[in-house]
Amino acid sequence: MSGLYETAFRRVLFPAYETGLRRRRTLIYLDTYRRDQWLAREQIEALQWERLQRLLEHCYRDVPYYRTRWRGLGITPKDIRNLDDYAKLPTLTKADIREHFDELKADSWRDRLLFKATGGSTGEPMRFGFTRESNDRRTAVMWRGYEWAGSRMGRRTLFLWGGPVGDPTRAHQLKDRIYNTVFSRRILNSFKMTEANMAEYADAIDRYRPDIIVAYVGPLVQLAQWLIASGRTIWQPQAIIGGAEAMHEFQRNAIQQAFGAPAFNTYGCREFMLIAAECEQRHGLHINSDHLVVELCTPHGAARDGQTGDVVITDLFNYGMPFIRYANGDLATASSEQCPCGRGLPLLTRVEGRTLDAIRTPSGHVLPGEFFPHMLKDVPGLQRFQLVQRRLDRLDLSIVRGAGFDEASLEYIYREVDKVLGDSVELHCHFVDDIPLTRSGKLRVTVSELTP
């Protein structure tokens, strides 16, 4: 019966909703991306370069920030003849985006942009703008990448993911329930998982019997380790997709042992959604290079095969607020190999820079580090933060506040942490002028100094 619904959803219900009701072009883009993935690598590189040239010309003509900065450097789009020339353009940082937010908006799109905020996984929540087309394309690329792991629209899927923060209205909660039911999705809030309630999560999976599980890696590993230690057998999905942080091989092994299903690694960020993902071969993560330009940069130039570099990304279709060579704060390892699957999309060997420390409590609660950037991303006036745990019963949150931060912002933080952790841990907020970076120049957002 579930297969019949999946077919009806994919062929009738979702097209009627997405194309007819919402007038989105997601499915049109998805068909194109599905076709393009099988092009030879040289053909994909040519397609990427053509799209990049158009974007650069648009930025020079229509985006004040790039026009001013490139002219100051004596650069025009005609001077950028290949990717080596392109790599000489300055990178864009979060600080640049905050300082030049309005100047980064294209003149022709200024009043038509949509906006989101990042989760602040590098400690600096940030707003950014995007066009409807770029959002539809990102959704299409996400569906393509999840399809590689066997996930499809309408397929019975359970998400072990971050739950809502704040106080959603009853109408909003009802809307979410209807939406998830229609999409054949069930959401389990990973932020409420503790050592004491692991069995409840296992029971929920057994009741729902999903074909696919999509999860934060940290909570998924904790559940897998509990299943192995307790000897509990559980419903076996057909595939498991990990997100939000890197999945290491020892973690993949534990997940696959506990669930009896293949586990797939993905890499994304809120600014671009899915950047790379494993296909059925799991020979590395395919970069969505027909949609993005992804560079791995070292102090000596582009990372070679096996080298680790800073991730620098350009969305080829966000003409409203283009991010040209945006450094998102992550590290990844380059690969020059060709995947046996036959897709022409290049590979990353692995992503190094997505791990956030988990927070533990005296009551046995293990809270994924993702909770804090997820919760703090929408706090007005919060510019930077870092959560450090030095004792089991205490958390220290350092906050760099801006003009919009007020008493209500602070009350919100205490309230949301209390909802999840209760009185088992004391939260202490400290206002600071700056938060030091690590030796590698990164900012760790959640830091546990407890002995494992």
GROMACS .gro file of C-alpha atoms in nm:
model
  452
    1MET     CA    1   0.000   0.000   0.000
    2SER     CA    2   0.287   0.237   0.083
    3GLY     CA    3   0.432   0.179  -0.264
    4LEU     CA    4   0.100   0.277  -0.425
    5TYR     CA    5   0.089   0.597  -0.220
    6GLU     CA    6   0.448   0.680  -0.304
    7THR     CA    7   0.372   0.644  -0.676
    8ALA     CA    8   0.055   0.853  -0.648
    9PHE     CA    9   0.237   1.118  -0.447
   10ARG     CA   10   0.530   1.140  -0.688
   11ARG     CA   11   0.323   1.140  -1.007
   12VAL     CA   12   0.004   1.322  -0.904
   13LEU     CA   13  -0.010   1.481  -0.558
   14PHE     CA   14   0.332   1.645  -0.540
   15PRO     CA   15   0.323   1.780  -0.898
   16ALA     CA   16  -0.024   1.922  -0.828
   17TYR     CA   17   0.102   2.088  -0.508
   18GLU     CA   18   0.445   2.202  -0.623
   19THR     CA   19   0.377   2.300  -0.984
   20GLY     CA   20   0.005   2.370  -0.984
   21LEU     CA   21  -0.068   2.522  -0.642
   22ARG     CA   22   0.270   2.673  -0.545
   23ARG     CA   23   0.379   2.744  -0.906
   24ARG     CA   24   0.732   2.628  -0.836
   25ARG     CA   25   0.965   2.484  -1.100
   26THR     CA   26   1.129   2.231  -0.867
   27LEU     CA   27   1.027   1.926  -1.070
   28ILE     CA   28   1.142   2.081  -1.398
   29TYR     CA   29   1.482   2.154  -1.245
   30LEU     CA   30   1.498   1.807  -1.092
   31ASP     CA   31   1.450   1.643  -1.432
   32THR     CA   32   1.735   1.856  -1.570
   33TYR     CA   33   1.969   1.779  -1.280
   34ARG     CA   34   1.891   1.407  -1.305
   35ARG     CA   35   1.991   1.415  -1.671
   36ASP     CA   36   2.301   1.632  -1.625
   37GLN     CA   37   2.456   1.411  -1.357
   38TRP     CA   38   2.534   1.149  -1.625
   39LEU     CA   39   2.729   1.389  -1.845
   40ALA     CA   40   3.103   1.331  -1.874
   41ARG     CA   41   3.311   1.528  -1.625
   42GLU     CA   42   3.442   1.753  -1.904
   43GLN     CA   43   3.086   1.833  -2.012
   44ILE     CA   44   2.985   1.920  -1.654
   45GLU     CA   45   3.291   2.142  -1.620
   46ALA     CA   46   3.196   2.323  -1.942
   47LEU     CA   47   2.837   2.366  -1.821
   48GLN     CA   48   2.957   2.496  -1.486
   49TRP     CA   49   3.195   2.745  -1.651
   50GLU     CA   50   2.923   2.877  -1.883
   51ARG     CA   51   2.691   2.934  -1.587
   52LEU     CA   52   2.968   3.096  -1.384
   53GLN     CA   53   3.052   3.341  -1.661
   54ARG     CA   54   2.690   3.454  -1.680
   55LEU     CA   55   2.678   3.500  -1.303
   56LEU     CA   56   2.999   3.704  -1.295
   57GLU     CA   57   2.874   3.936  -1.570
   58HIS     CA   58   2.550   3.983  -1.375
   59CYS     CA   59   2.740   4.061  -1.053
   60TYR     CA   60   2.958   4.322  -1.224
   61ARG     CA   61   2.658   4.486  -1.386
   62ASP     CA   62   2.394   4.457  -1.111
   63VAL     CA   63   2.551   4.402  -0.766
   64PRO     CA   64   2.708   4.715  -0.610
   65TYR     CA   65   2.941   4.525  -0.378
   66TYR     CA   66   3.117   4.327  -0.652
   67ARG     CA   67   3.119   4.612  -0.902
   68THR     CA   68   3.292   4.842  -0.654
   69ARG     CA   69   3.534   4.585  -0.519
   70TRP     CA   70   3.638   4.439  -0.855
   71ARG     CA   71   3.683   4.782  -1.010
   72GLY     CA   72   3.904   4.874  -0.716
   73LEU     CA   73   4.119   4.571  -0.802
   74GLY     CA   74   4.118   4.653  -1.173
   75ILE     CA   75   3.917   4.339  -1.262
   76THR     CA   76   3.633   4.293  -1.509
   77PRO     CA   77   3.454   3.969  -1.599
   78LYS     CA   78   3.648   3.959  -1.929
   79ASP     CA   79   3.969   3.924  -1.727
   80ILE     CA   80   3.842   3.597  -1.576
   81ARG     CA   81   3.919   3.349  -1.853
   82ASN     CA   82   3.933   3.026  -1.652
   83LEU     CA   83   3.895   2.887  -1.300
   84ASP     CA   84   4.255   2.977  -1.216
   85ASP     CA   85   4.172   3.342  -1.283
   86TYR     CA   86   3.849   3.299  -1.089
   87ALA     CA   87   4.040   3.166  -0.787
   88LYS     CA   88   4.226   3.498  -0.767
   89LEU     CA   89   3.906   3.686  -0.681
   90PRO     CA   90   3.879   3.772  -0.309
   91THR     CA   91   3.675   3.538  -0.093
   92LEU     CA   92   3.354   3.651   0.075
   93THR     CA   93   3.327   3.611   0.452
   94LYS     CA   94   3.044   3.634   0.702
   95ALA     CA   95   3.192   3.963   0.823
   96ASP     CA   96   3.178   4.097   0.465
   97ILE     CA   97   2.813   3.995   0.438
   98ARG     CA   98   2.717   4.168   0.762
   99GLU     CA   99   2.907   4.484   0.677
  100HIS     CA  100   2.785   4.506   0.316
  101PHE     CA  101   2.445   4.334   0.343
  102ASP     CA  102   2.252   4.585   0.131
  103GLU     CA  103   2.531   4.627  -0.124
  104LEU     CA  104   2.530   4.251  -0.190
  105LYS     CA  105   2.170   4.266  -0.312
  106ALA     CA  106   2.133   4.286  -0.690
  107ASP     CA  107   1.967   4.611  -0.795
  108SER     CA  108   1.716   4.431  -1.015
  109TRP     CA  109   1.616   4.190  -0.734
  110ARG     CA  110   1.628   4.423  -0.435
  111ASP     CA  111   1.253   4.417  -0.358
  112ARG     CA  112   1.188   4.055  -0.456
  113LEU     CA  113   1.426   3.862  -0.232
  114LEU     CA  114   1.340   3.589   0.016
  115PHE     CA  115   1.544   3.565   0.337
  116LYS     CA  116   1.671   3.303   0.578
  117ALA     CA  117   1.910   3.293   0.874
  118THR     CA  118   2.191   3.045   0.913
  119GLY     CA  119   2.205   2.824   1.218
  120GLY     CA  120   2.534   2.981   1.319
  121SER     CA  121   2.734   2.655   1.327
  122THR     CA  122   3.048   2.870   1.311
  123GLY     CA  123   2.921   3.083   1.598
  124GLU     CA  124   2.793   3.375   1.391
  125PRO     CA  125   2.423   3.360   1.293
  126MET     CA  126   2.372   3.542   0.965
  127ARG     CA  127   2.083   3.649   0.741
  128PHE     CA  128   2.106   3.608   0.367
  129GLY     CA  129   1.884   3.665   0.066
  130PHE     CA  130   1.797   3.436  -0.223
  131THR     CA  131   1.567   3.418  -0.522
  132ARG     CA  132   1.273   3.188  -0.571
  133GLU     CA  133   1.449   3.016  -0.862
  134SER     CA  134   1.759   2.946  -0.655
  135ASN     CA  135   1.543   2.801  -0.377
  136ASP     CA  136   1.355   2.575  -0.620
  137ARG     CA  137   1.686   2.460  -0.766
  138ARG     CA  138   1.833   2.390  -0.421
  139THR     CA  139   1.531   2.177  -0.337
  140ALA     CA  140   1.570   1.989  -0.664
  141VAL     CA  141   1.940   1.925  -0.597
  142MET     CA  142   1.854   1.800  -0.248
  143TRP     CA  143   1.601   1.553  -0.387
  144ARG     CA  144   1.855   1.431  -0.643
  145GLY     CA  145   2.119   1.372  -0.376
  146TYR     CA  146   1.877   1.192  -0.145
  147GLU     CA  147   1.765   0.975  -0.436
  148TRP     CA  148   2.120   0.840  -0.458
  149ALA     CA  149   2.060   0.683  -0.115
  150GLY     CA  150   1.719   0.547  -0.217
  151SER     CA  151   1.509   0.829  -0.074
  152ARG     CA  152   1.225   0.948  -0.298
  153MET     CA  153   0.929   1.184  -0.272
  154GLY     CA  154   0.646   1.023  -0.081
  155ARG     CA  155   0.860   0.738   0.050
  156ARG     CA  156   0.798   0.662   0.416
  157THR     CA  157   1.068   0.861   0.598
  158LEU     CA  158   1.151   0.921   0.963
  159PHE     CA  159   1.358   1.226   1.061
  160LEU     CA  160   1.564   1.219   1.380
  161TRP     CA  161   1.615   1.591   1.360
  162GLY     CA  162   1.601   1.920   1.549
  163GLY     CA  163   1.255   2.008   1.673
  164PRO     CA  164   1.093   2.352   1.676
  165VAL     CA  165   1.211   2.619   1.918
  166GLY     CA  166   1.006   2.904   2.057
  167ASP     CA  167   0.631   2.865   2.100
  168PRO     CA  168   0.468   2.761   1.770
  169THR     CA  169   0.095   2.828   1.756
  170ARG     CA  170  -0.159   2.548   1.743
  171ALA     CA  171  -0.233   2.643   1.384
  172HIS     CA  172   0.136   2.612   1.297
  173GLN     CA  173   0.159   2.275   1.473
  174LEU     CA  174  -0.150   2.151   1.287
  175LYS     CA  175  -0.006   2.268   0.957
  176ASP     CA  176   0.318   2.081   1.027
  177ARG     CA  177   0.130   1.761   1.115
  178ILE     CA  178  -0.074   1.773   0.796
  179TYR     CA  179   0.232   1.854   0.584
  180ASN     CA  180   0.436   1.569   0.733
  181THR     CA  181   0.147   1.324   0.697
  182VAL     CA  182   0.097   1.407   0.331
  183PHE     CA  183   0.471   1.379   0.266
  184SER     CA  184   0.485   1.044   0.454
  185ARG     CA  185   0.720   1.189   0.713
  186ARG     CA  186   0.752   1.147   1.088
  187ILE     CA  187   0.971   1.383   1.295
  188LEU     CA  188   1.140   1.273   1.619
  189ASN     CA  189   1.293   1.562   1.813
  190SER     CA  190   1.658   1.470   1.867
  191PHE     CA  191   1.702   1.756   2.113
  192LYS     CA  192   1.489   1.568   2.368
  193MET     CA  193   1.683   1.241   2.348
  194THR     CA  194   1.841   1.124   2.678
  195GLU     CA  195   2.007   0.806   2.799
  196ALA     CA  196   1.686   0.733   2.990
  197ASN     CA  197   1.443   0.757   2.696
  198MET     CA  198   1.632   0.579   2.417
  199ALA     CA  199   1.376   0.297   2.424
  200GLU     CA  200   1.099   0.547   2.342
  201TYR     CA  201   1.283   0.650   2.024
  202ALA     CA  202   1.338   0.287   1.929
  203ASP     CA  203   0.969   0.216   1.992
  204ALA     CA  204   0.868   0.511   1.773
  205ILE     CA  205   1.080   0.380   1.487
  206ASP     CA  206   0.932   0.032   1.527
  207ARG     CA  207   0.580   0.174   1.518
  208TYR     CA  208   0.639   0.395   1.214
  209ARG     CA  209   0.841   0.134   1.014
  210PRO     CA  210   1.015   0.386   0.784
  211ASP     CA  211   1.178   0.300   0.453
  212ILE     CA  212   1.432   0.579   0.507
  213ILE     CA  213   1.577   0.741   0.821
  214VAL     CA  214   1.728   1.091   0.792
  215ALA     CA  215   1.914   1.204   1.103
  216TYR     CA  216   2.168   1.423   1.271
  217VAL     CA  217   2.476   1.203   1.293
  218GLY     CA  218   2.539   1.260   1.666
  219PRO     CA  219   2.198   1.146   1.801
  220LEU     CA  220   2.187   0.865   1.545
  221VAL     CA  221   2.519   0.728   1.670
  222GLN     CA  222   2.403   0.754   2.033
  223LEU     CA  223   2.088   0.560   1.952
  224ALA     CA  224   2.287   0.301   1.756
  225GLN     CA  225   2.530   0.250   2.044
  226TRP     CA  226   2.239   0.207   2.287
  227LEU     CA  227   2.076  -0.050   2.057
  228ILE     CA  228   2.400  -0.248   2.034
  229ALA     CA  229   2.470  -0.233   2.409
  230SER     CA  230   2.114  -0.330   2.504
  231GLY     CA  231   2.083  -0.602   2.242
  232ARG     CA  232   1.764  -0.441   2.113
  233THR     CA  233   1.662  -0.531   1.760
  234ILE     CA  234   1.476  -0.268   1.564
  235TRP     CA  235   1.285  -0.215   1.242
  236GLN     CA  236   1.527  -0.229   0.951
  237PRO     CA  237   1.492   0.062   0.706
  238GLN     CA  238   1.628   0.039   0.353
  239ALA     CA  239   1.876   0.326   0.401
  240ILE     CA  240   1.991   0.583   0.654
  241ILE     CA  241   2.103   0.935   0.556
  242GLY     CA  242   2.321   1.132   0.797
  243GLY     CA  243   2.344   1.510   0.803
  244ALA     CA  244   2.456   1.819   1.002
  245GLU     CA  245   2.803   1.678   1.077
  246ALA     CA  246   3.058   1.441   0.928
  247MET     CA  247   2.993   1.069   0.964
  248HIS     CA  248   3.318   0.891   1.047
  249GLU     CA  249   3.369   0.527   0.947
  250PHE     CA  250   3.351   0.394   1.305
  251GLN     CA  251   3.019   0.577   1.340
  252ARG     CA  252   2.891   0.441   1.009
  253ASN     CA  253   2.984   0.089   1.123
  254ALA     CA  254   2.790   0.129   1.449
  255ILE     CA  255   2.484   0.267   1.268
  256GLN     CA  256   2.485  -0.013   1.012
  257GLN     CA  257   2.532  -0.279   1.279
  258ALA     CA  258   2.244  -0.142   1.488
  259PHE     CA  259   1.995  -0.081   1.206
  260GLY     CA  260   2.103  -0.341   0.951
  261ALA     CA  261   2.090  -0.083   0.672
  262PRO     CA  262   2.347   0.109   0.465
  263ALA     CA  263   2.432   0.457   0.599
  264PHE     CA  264   2.501   0.747   0.363
  265ASN     CA  265   2.699   1.064   0.431
  266THR     CA  266   2.587   1.408   0.311
  267TYR     CA  267   2.732   1.758   0.332
  268GLY     CA  268   2.535   2.078   0.326
  269CYS     CA  269   2.487   2.415   0.490
  270ARG     CA  270   2.189   2.645   0.520
  271GLU     CA  271   2.331   2.903   0.276
  272PHE     CA  272   2.328   2.650  -0.012
  273MET     CA  273   2.144   2.338   0.116
  274LEU     CA  274   2.297   2.017  -0.022
  275ILE     CA  275   2.657   2.063  -0.136
  276ALA     CA  276   2.768   1.701  -0.178
  277ALA     CA  277   2.638   1.352  -0.103
  278GLU     CA  278   2.728   0.987  -0.138
  279CYS     CA  279   2.573   0.780  -0.415
  280GLU     CA  280   2.495   0.409  -0.396
  281GLN     CA  281   2.866   0.328  -0.438
  282ARG     CA  282   2.969   0.533  -0.131
  283HIS     CA  283   3.306   0.602  -0.294
  284GLY     CA  284   3.317   0.964  -0.174
  285LEU     CA  285   3.072   1.253  -0.180
  286HIS     CA  286   2.962   1.379  -0.522
  287ILE     CA  287   2.985   1.759  -0.545
  288ASN     CA  288   2.682   1.921  -0.707
  289SER     CA  289   2.908   2.105  -0.951
  290ASP     CA  290   2.635   2.156  -1.211
  291HIS     CA  291   2.472   2.381  -0.950
  292LEU     CA  292   2.766   2.512  -0.744
  293VAL     CA  293   3.134   2.595  -0.772
  294VAL     CA  294   3.310   2.429  -0.479
  295GLU     CA  295   3.678   2.503  -0.421
  296LEU     CA  296   3.911   2.360  -0.157
  297CYS     CA  297   4.172   2.625  -0.084
  298THR     CA  298   4.507   2.594   0.092
  299PRO     CA  299   4.768   2.865   0.157
  300HIS     CA  300   4.950   2.730  -0.150
  301GLY     CA  301   4.653   2.719  -0.389
  302ALA     CA  302   4.386   2.461  -0.469
  303ALA     CA  303   4.398   2.141  -0.265
  304ARG     CA  304   4.533   1.844  -0.460
  305ASP     CA  305   4.417   1.485  -0.433
  306GLY     CA  306   4.420   1.384  -0.065
  307GLN     CA  307   4.486   1.737   0.062
  308THR     CA  308   4.252   1.919   0.300
  309GLY     CA  309   4.145   2.274   0.226
  310ASP     CA  310   3.902   2.545   0.326
  311VAL     CA  311   3.564   2.510   0.153
  312VAL     CA  312   3.481   2.807  -0.073
  313ILE     CA  313   3.144   2.801  -0.253
  314THR     CA  314   2.951   2.990  -0.522
  315ASP     CA  315   2.581   2.930  -0.595
  316LEU     CA  316   2.548   2.958  -0.972
  317PHE     CA  317   2.179   3.054  -0.962
  318ASN     CA  318   2.127   3.296  -0.674
  319TYR     CA  319   2.118   3.616  -0.881
  320GLY     CA  320   1.941   3.810  -0.605
  321MET     CA  321   2.217   3.809  -0.343
  322PRO     CA  322   2.509   3.624  -0.501
  323PHE     CA  323   2.779   3.477  -0.281
  324ILE     CA  324   3.095   3.472  -0.493
  325ARG     CA  325   3.369   3.255  -0.342
  326TYR     CA  326   3.203   3.237  -0.002
  327ALA     CA  327   3.419   3.081   0.272
  328ASN     CA  328   3.173   2.897   0.497
  329GLY     CA  329   3.426   2.793   0.764
  330ASP     CA  330   3.440   2.422   0.679
  331LEU     CA  331   3.729   2.196   0.582
  332ALA     CA  332   3.715   1.909   0.331
  333THR     CA  333   3.956   1.668   0.162
  334ALA     CA  334   3.995   1.666  -0.216
  335SER     CA  335   3.966   1.361  -0.442
  336SER     CA  336   4.067   1.321  -0.805
  337GLU     CA  337   3.907   0.979  -0.839
  338GLN     CA  338   3.620   0.887  -1.069
  339CYS     CA  339   3.325   0.718  -0.900
  340PRO     CA  340   3.238   0.370  -1.038
  341CYS     CA  341   2.873   0.481  -1.064
  342GLY     CA  342   2.950   0.667  -1.388
  343ARG     CA  343   2.828   1.008  -1.281
  344GLY     CA  344   3.044   1.295  -1.404
  345LEU     CA  345   3.010   1.492  -1.080
  346PRO     CA  346   3.348   1.519  -0.900
  347LEU     CA  347   3.413   1.386  -0.551
  348LEU     CA  348   3.515   1.492  -0.203
  349THR     CA  349   3.692   1.223  -0.004
  350ARG     CA  350   3.539   1.348   0.321
  351VAL     CA  351   3.432   1.660   0.510
  352GLU     CA  352   3.641   1.743   0.814
  353GLY     CA  353   3.490   2.053   0.972
  354ARG     CA  354   3.130   1.979   1.070
  355THR     CA  355   3.161   1.818   1.412
  356LEU     CA  356   3.002   1.997   1.709
  357ASP     CA  357   3.062   1.877   2.067
  358ALA     CA  358   2.770   1.714   2.245
  359ILE     CA  359   2.652   1.844   2.584
  360ARG     CA  360   2.587   1.602   2.874
  361THR     CA  361   2.390   1.642   3.195
  362PRO     CA  362   2.381   1.467   3.536
  363SER     CA  363   2.047   1.311   3.437
  364GLY     CA  364   2.206   1.133   3.141
  365HIS     CA  365   2.080   1.371   2.873
  366VAL     CA  366   2.313   1.391   2.571
  367LEU     CA  367   2.221   1.705   2.377
  368PRO     CA  368   2.364   1.736   2.023
  369GLY     CA  369   2.582   2.043   1.974
  370GLU     CA  370   2.352   2.139   1.684
  371PHE     CA  371   2.085   2.246   1.936
  372PHE     CA  372   2.255   2.575   2.020
  373PRO     CA  373   2.309   2.714   1.668
  374HIS     CA  374   1.960   2.589   1.582
  375MET     CA  375   1.805   2.769   1.880
  376LEU     CA  376   2.017   3.085   1.869
  377LYS     CA  377   1.998   3.161   1.498
  378ASP     CA  378   1.693   3.386   1.533
  379VAL     CA  379   1.783   3.571   1.855
  380PRO     CA  380   1.778   3.945   1.772
  381GLY     CA  381   2.109   4.122   1.818
  382LEU     CA  382   2.314   3.809   1.882
  383GLN     CA  383   2.630   3.849   1.677
  384ARG     CA  384   2.850   3.566   1.803
  385PHE     CA  385   2.834   3.295   2.066
  386GLN     CA  386   3.014   2.998   2.215
  387LEU     CA  387   2.878   2.738   2.457
  388VAL     CA  388   3.135   2.568   2.682
  389GLN     CA  389   3.076   2.283   2.925
  390ARG     CA  390   3.345   2.239   3.190
  391ARG     CA  391   3.127   2.071   3.455
  392LEU     CA  392   2.844   1.821   3.419
  393ASP     CA  393   2.600   2.055   3.596
  394ARG     CA  394   2.699   2.388   3.436
  395LEU     CA  395   2.700   2.550   3.091
  396ASP     CA  396   2.871   2.879   3.009
  397LEU     CA  397   2.738   3.072   2.711
  398SER     CA  398   2.953   3.360   2.589
  399ILE     CA  399   2.759   3.617   2.387
  400VAL     CA  400   2.878   3.902   2.168
  401ARG     CA  401   2.567   4.120   2.154
  402GLY     CA  402   2.465   4.392   1.913
  403ALA     CA  403   2.216   4.677   1.928
  404GLY     CA  404   1.909   4.452   1.894
  405PHE     CA  405   1.992   4.227   2.190
  406ASP     CA  406   1.774   4.303   2.494
  407GLU     CA  407   1.631   4.147   2.807
  408ALA     CA  408   1.372   3.957   2.603
  409SER     CA  409   1.653   3.797   2.399
  410LEU     CA  410   1.818   3.675   2.718
  411GLU     CA  411   1.491   3.547   2.862
  412TYR     CA  412   1.426   3.355   2.540
  413ILE     CA  413   1.764   3.179   2.564
  414TYR     CA  414   1.711   3.075   2.927
  415ARG     CA  415   1.357   2.958   2.853
  416GLU     CA  416   1.449   2.744   2.552
  417VAL     CA  417   1.744   2.579   2.729
  418ASP     CA  418   1.524   2.510   3.031
  419LYS     CA  419   1.265   2.341   2.807
  420VAL     CA  420   1.525   2.092   2.691
  421LEU     CA  421   1.751   2.045   2.995
  422GLY     CA  422   1.528   2.151   3.286
  423ASP     CA  423   1.699   2.223   3.618
  424SER     CA  424   1.965   1.952   3.580
  425VAL     CA  425   2.214   2.207   3.450
  426GLU     CA  426   2.277   2.573   3.535
  427LEU     CA  427   2.315   2.803   3.236
  428HIS     CA  428   2.537   3.106   3.286
  429CYS     CA  429   2.537   3.374   3.015
  430HIS     CA  430   2.835   3.606   2.984
  431PHE     CA  431   2.857   3.914   2.765
  432VAL     CA  432   3.199   3.946   2.601
  433ASP     CA  433   3.357   4.176   2.345
  434ASP     CA  434   3.503   3.893   2.137
  435ILE     CA  435   3.538   3.515   2.123
  436PRO     CA  436   3.884   3.378   2.039
  437LEU     CA  437   3.934   3.153   1.738
  438THR     CA  438   4.114   2.820   1.747
  439ARG     CA  439   4.469   2.791   1.621
  440SER     CA  440   4.333   2.690   1.282
  441GLY     CA  441   4.134   3.013   1.264
  442LYS     CA  442   3.794   2.851   1.328
  443LEU     CA  443   3.537   2.923   1.596
  444ARG     CA  444   3.410   2.621   1.789
  445VAL     CA  445   3.049   2.683   1.880
  446THR     CA  446   2.981   2.408   2.133
  447VAL     CA  447   3.279   2.291   2.334
  448SER     CA  448   3.273   2.009   2.587
  449GLU     CA  449   3.577   1.992   2.812
  450LEU     CA  450   3.442   1.692   3.002
  451THR     CA  451   3.644   1.372   3.000
  452PRO     CA  452   3.464   1.123   2.773
   0.00000   0.00000   0.00000
